[in-house]
CSV table of C-alpha atoms in Angstrom, one decimal:
chain,number,residue,atom,x,y,z
Z,2,ALA,CA,-21.1,42.0,21.5
Z,3,ALA,CA,-18.7,39.1,21.8
Z,4,GLY,CA,-19.3,35.8,23.4
Z,5,THR,CA,-16.5,33.8,25.5
Z,6,PHE,CA,-16.8,30.1,26.5
Z,7,ALA,CA,-15.2,29.4,29.9
Z,8,THR,CA,-12.7,27.1,28.1
Z,9,LYS,CA,-11.3,26.6,24.2
Z,10,ALA,CA,-11.9,22.8,24.9
Z,11,VAL,CA,-14.8,20.6,22.2
Z,12,GLY,CA,-17.9,20.4,23.9
Z,13,ARG,CA,-21.5,20.2,23.6
Z,14,GLY,CA,-24.2,22.6,25.0
Z,15,LYS,CA,-21.1,24.7,26.7
Z,16,SER,CA,-22.4,28.3,28.2
Z,17,VAL,CA,-21.4,31.3,27.0
Z,18,THR,CA,-20.1,34.2,28.7
Z,19,VAL,CA,-22.2,37.4,26.7
Z,20,THR,CA,-20.6,41.1,27.4
Z,21,GLY,CA,-20.7,44.2,24.7
Z,22,TYR,CA,-23.6,44.9,24.2
Z,23,ALA,CA,-24.7,48.2,24.6
Z,24,ILE,CA,-28.0,51.0,24.7
Z,25,SER,CA,-27.8,54.9,24.2
Z,26,GLY,CA,-30.1,57.2,23.2
Z,27,ALA,CA,-32.0,60.0,25.9
Z,28,ASP,CA,-33.0,57.8,28.0
Z,29,ALA,CA,-30.7,55.2,28.4
Z,30,ALA,CA,-29.4,56.5,31.5
Z,31,ASN,CA,-32.3,55.6,33.2
Z,32,TYR,CA,-32.1,51.6,32.4
Z,33,SER,CA,-29.3,49.0,33.3
Z,34,LEU,CA,-28.9,46.9,30.9
Z,35,VAL,CA,-28.4,43.6,31.3
Z,36,GLN,CA,-26.4,41.5,29.4
Z,37,PRO,CA,-28.3,38.3,27.5
Z,38,LEU,CA,-28.2,34.8,29.9
Z,39,GLY,CA,-28.2,31.2,29.2
Z,40,LEU,CA,-26.2,31.0,26.0
Z,41,THR,CA,-25.3,27.9,24.3
Z,42,ALA,CA,-23.1,26.5,22.1
Z,43,ASP,CA,-20.8,24.0,20.5
Z,44,ILE,CA,-17.7,23.3,19.7
Z,45,SER,CA,-16.7,20.9,17.5
Z,46,ARG,CA,-13.6,18.9,16.9
Z,47,LEU,CA,-10.9,20.4,13.7
Z,48,ALA,CA,-10.1,17.9,11.2
Z,49,LEU,CA,-6.9,17.4,11.6
Z,50,ASN,CA,-4.7,15.6,8.3
Z,51,VAL,CA,-2.3,13.5,7.9
Z,52,THR,CA,0.3,14.8,5.6
Z,53,GLY,CA,3.6,13.3,4.2
Z,54,ALA,CA,2.9,9.0,3.9
Z,55,SER,CA,3.3,7.4,1.9
Z,56,ALA,CA,3.5,3.7,0.7
Z,57,ALA,CA,5.9,1.1,-0.9
Z,58,ASN,CA,5.5,-0.4,-3.8
Z,59,LYS,CA,6.6,-4.6,-3.2
Z,60,THR,CA,7.1,-7.5,-4.6
Z,61,TYR,CA,3.5,-9.9,-5.2
Z,62,ASP,CA,3.2,-12.4,-2.0
Z,63,ALA,CA,0.0,-12.7,-2.4
Z,64,LEU,CA,-1.3,-10.4,0.8
Z,65,VAL,CA,-2.7,-7.2,0.6
Z,66,ALA,CA,-0.3,-5.4,3.2
Z,67,ALA,CA,1.9,-2.1,2.4
Z,68,ALA,CA,3.9,-0.6,3.9
Z,69,ILE,CA,3.7,2.8,4.8
Z,70,SER,CA,6.1,5.2,6.0
Z,71,GLY,CA,6.0,8.8,7.1
Z,72,GLY,CA,3.3,11.3,8.1
Z,73,ALA,CA,3.1,14.5,10.0
Z,74,ILE,CA,0.5,17.0,11.4
Z,75,ALA,CA,-0.3,20.8,11.7
Z,76,PRO,CA,-2.4,21.3,14.7
Z,77,ILE,CA,-3.0,25.2,16.1
Z,78,SER,CA,0.3,26.9,17.0
Z,79,GLY,CA,0.5,26.2,20.9
Z,80,ASP,CA,-1.4,23.4,21.2
Z,81,THR,CA,-0.5,19.3,22.7
Z,82,VAL,CA,-1.2,17.3,20.0
Z,83,VAL,CA,1.4,14.0,18.9
Z,84,LEU,CA,1.4,11.9,16.0
Z,85,ASP,CA,1.4,8.1,16.8
Z,86,THR,CA,3.3,6.1,14.0
Z,87,SER,CA,3.2,3.0,15.5
Z,88,GLY,CA,0.0,1.3,14.7
Z,89,ARG,CA,0.0,2.9,11.0
Z,90,ALA,CA,-0.8,0.0,8.1
Z,91,GLY,CA,-1.8,0.5,4.4
Z,92,THR,CA,-4.2,-2.0,2.1
Z,93,PHE,CA,-4.4,-2.4,-0.9
Z,94,ALA,CA,-7.7,-3.3,-2.3
Z,95,ASP,CA,-6.5,-6.6,-4.0
Z,96,LYS,CA,-3.4,-9.1,-4.0
Z,97,ASN,CA,-2.7,-8.5,-7.7
Z,98,VAL,CA,-0.1,-6.9,-9.9
Z,99,GLY,CA,-0.7,-3.6,-11.2
Z,100,THR,CA,0.6,-0.2,-11.3
Z,101,GLY,CA,-0.8,2.6,-9.0
Z,102,LYS,CA,-2.6,0.4,-7.4
Z,103,ALA,CA,-4.5,2.3,-4.2
Z,104,VAL,CA,-3.8,2.0,-0.8
Z,105,THR,CA,-5.7,2.3,2.2
Z,106,VAL,CA,-4.3,3.7,5.2
Z,107,THR,CA,-5.2,3.6,8.7
Z,108,GLY,CA,-3.4,2.9,12.6
Z,109,TYR,CA,-2.6,6.6,12.3
Z,110,THR,CA,-3.8,8.2,16.1
Z,111,ILE,CA,-2.8,11.7,18.1
Z,112,SER,CA,-2.5,11.8,21.5
Z,113,GLY,CA,-1.5,15.1,23.6
Z,114,ALA,CA,-3.4,17.5,26.1
Z,115,ASP,CA,-5.3,18.9,23.5
Z,116,ALA,CA,-5.7,15.7,20.9
Z,117,VAL,CA,-9.6,15.5,22.2
Z,118,ASN,CA,-10.1,18.2,20.5
Z,119,TYR,CA,-9.2,17.4,16.8
Z,120,SER,CA,-10.8,14.4,14.3
Z,121,LEU,CA,-7.5,12.9,13.0
Z,122,VAL,CA,-8.0,12.2,9.4
Z,123,GLN,CA,-5.9,9.3,8.2
Z,124,PRO,CA,-3.7,9.7,4.5
Z,125,ALA,CA,-5.9,9.3,1.5
Z,126,GLY,CA,-5.4,8.9,-1.9
Z,127,LEU,CA,-1.6,6.5,-1.5
Z,128,THR,CA,-0.9,4.2,-4.5
Z,129,ALA,CA,2.0,1.5,-4.6
Z,130,ASP,CA,2.8,-1.0,-7.6
Z,131,ILE,CA,2.8,-4.3,-7.0
Z,132,THR,CA,5.4,-6.1,-8.6
Z,133,PRO,CA,5.1,-9.7,-10.6
Z,134,LEU,CA,7.3,-12.7,-8.1
Z,135,THR,CA,9.7,-14.8,-10.2
Z,136,LEU,CA,9.3,-18.3,-10.7
Z,137,ASN,CA,11.9,-20.6,-11.5
Z,138,ILE,CA,11.5,-23.7,-13.1
Z,139,SER,CA,13.3,-26.8,-11.8
Z,140,GLY,CA,13.7,-30.7,-12.2
Z,141,ALA,CA,14.6,-30.1,-16.0
Z,142,SER,CA,17.4,-31.6,-17.3
Z,143,ALA,CA,18.3,-32.3,-21.2
Z,144,ALA,CA,19.1,-35.3,-22.9
Z,145,SER,CA,22.1,-35.8,-24.8
Z,146,ARG,CA,22.2,-36.9,-28.4
Z,147,VAL,CA,23.5,-38.6,-31.1
Z,148,TYR,CA,25.7,-35.6,-33.7
Z,149,ASP,CA,22.6,-34.8,-37.0
Z,150,GLN,CA,23.6,-31.8,-37.9
Z,151,GLY,CA,20.9,-29.7,-35.9
Z,152,ILE,CA,21.4,-27.9,-32.8
Z,153,ALA,CA,17.7,-29.0,-31.0
Z,154,VAL,CA,17.8,-30.6,-27.6
Z,155,ALA,CA,15.0,-32.6,-25.9
Z,156,ILE,CA,13.6,-31.3,-22.7
Z,157,SER,CA,11.9,-33.6,-19.6
Z,158,GLY,CA,11.2,-32.3,-17.0
Z,159,GLY,CA,10.4,-29.1,-15.0
Z,160,ALA,CA,8.2,-28.2,-11.8
Z,161,VAL,CA,6.9,-24.7,-9.9
Z,162,ALA,CA,6.3,-23.8,-6.7
Z,163,PRO,CA,3.7,-20.4,-6.4
Z,164,ILE,CA,3.3,-19.4,-3.0
Z,165,SER,CA,0.6,-21.3,-1.1
Z,166,GLY,CA,-2.9,-21.3,-2.4
Z,167,ASP,CA,-2.4,-19.6,-5.2
Z,168,ALA,CA,-3.9,-21.1,-8.8
Z,169,VAL,CA,-0.7,-21.6,-11.2
Z,170,THR,CA,0.4,-24.5,-13.5
Z,171,LEU,CA,3.1,-24.9,-15.4
Z,172,ASP,CA,2.6,-26.5,-19.1
Z,173,ALA,CA,5.2,-27.7,-20.7
Z,174,THR,CA,3.8,-28.7,-24.3
Z,175,GLY,CA,5.7,-25.9,-25.9
Z,176,ARG,CA,9.3,-26.4,-23.8
Z,177,ALA,CA,12.3,-26.3,-26.3
Z,178,GLY,CA,16.3,-26.9,-25.9
Z,179,ALA,CA,18.7,-25.0,-28.2
Z,180,LEU,CA,22.3,-25.4,-28.0
Z,181,GLY,CA,24.7,-22.8,-28.9
Z,182,ASP,CA,26.2,-25.0,-32.2
Z,183,LYS,CA,25.7,-28.5,-34.1
Z,184,ASN,CA,29.1,-29.9,-33.2
Z,185,VAL,CA,30.0,-32.8,-31.3
Z,186,GLY,CA,30.8,-32.2,-28.0
Z,187,THR,CA,29.9,-33.0,-23.9
Z,188,ALA,CA,28.0,-31.1,-21.3
Z,189,LYS,CA,27.2,-27.8,-24.2
Z,190,ALA,CA,24.7,-25.0,-22.5
Z,191,VAL,CA,21.8,-25.4,-23.1
Z,192,THR,CA,19.2,-22.7,-23.3
Z,193,VAL,CA,15.3,-23.9,-23.1
Z,194,THR,CA,12.6,-21.7,-24.5
Z,195,GLY,CA,8.2,-22.5,-24.2
Z,196,TYR,CA,7.8,-23.1,-20.5
Z,197,VAL,CA,4.0,-21.3,-20.1
Z,198,ILE,CA,2.3,-20.8,-17.2
Z,199,THR,CA,-1.9,-20.9,-17.0
Z,200,GLY,CA,-4.0,-20.2,-13.9
Z,201,ALA,CA,-5.4,-17.0,-12.1
Z,202,ASP,CA,-2.6,-16.4,-10.5
Z,203,ALA,CA,-0.4,-16.7,-13.4
Z,204,ALA,CA,0.0,-13.3,-14.1
Z,205,ASN,CA,1.0,-12.3,-10.4
Z,206,TYR,CA,4.4,-14.4,-11.3
Z,207,ALA,CA,7.8,-13.9,-13.6
Z,208,LEU,CA,8.1,-16.8,-15.0
Z,209,VAL,CA,12.1,-18.2,-15.5
Z,210,GLN,CA,13.7,-20.7,-18.2
Z,211,PRO,CA,15.8,-23.3,-16.5
Z,212,GLN,CA,18.8,-22.3,-16.3
Z,213,GLY,CA,22.2,-23.6,-16.3
Z,214,LEU,CA,21.2,-27.0,-17.9
Z,215,VAL,CA,23.6,-29.0,-19.9
Z,216,ALA,CA,24.1,-32.0,-22.9
Z,217,ASP,CA,26.1,-34.1,-24.9
Z,218,ILE,CA,26.6,-34.6,-28.4
Z,219,THR,CA,28.6,-37.5,-29.4
C-alpha cells in the first residue's frame, strides 16, 4: 500500500491518493477491489536551522545591540530557498561589561518558491564579550613648588565624561602626584595616581589617570 499527496507543499487536510492494496485467494478473482478513498493528512513545515552565524565582541557603549555576521541554511536538495541576512540583529540581555555573554539573534528570513515549506530557526547559543570603555580624566593640573627633598606634587581638578545617562562619579580624594626625582627643574613630568570612579555603571569603564602633567621645582 502507498499514499501520494497531490503536491509536496505544506498544508493541512491534504488529499491522499491510495494505491497498492491487493487481494489474493481462491475467490479473489470474483471481486473488484476499491482502494481507500477520502484519506487526508497534513504536511507540516520542516525546521530549517541557520548555521555559521557569529556575534562580534564590542567595547561598552551603553547599548545592548550586538553585531551579527555569517549565516547559512541547508534546505532539501532541489528546493529553492534563499536566506536573507539583511535584517539580522543581535541583542545582549543587558548593556554591562562581561565575557561570554549570551546573544539573542533575530531577523534572518527566507524567500524562494519553496520557502513556505520551512520553519526557519534563528541561530542559537551565540555569545560575545563587552569590554570596558576607556574613560579619561580631563582638567587635572599639577602644582609647582619649592624644593623640599620630596617628590610629591599636589594635584587639583579632574573630571570625567561617561556616556550620557550612565551613573559614574569621579572620586578624587586619593589623588596624588609624583615626580621622577626630588631635584629642581622646570616642566618636570608628573605621574598621577589615585583617582577612582564609583556608581552603578562604573564597572563598565576603565579609568585612565591624567597624562602629560608637568610641574616645576624651584
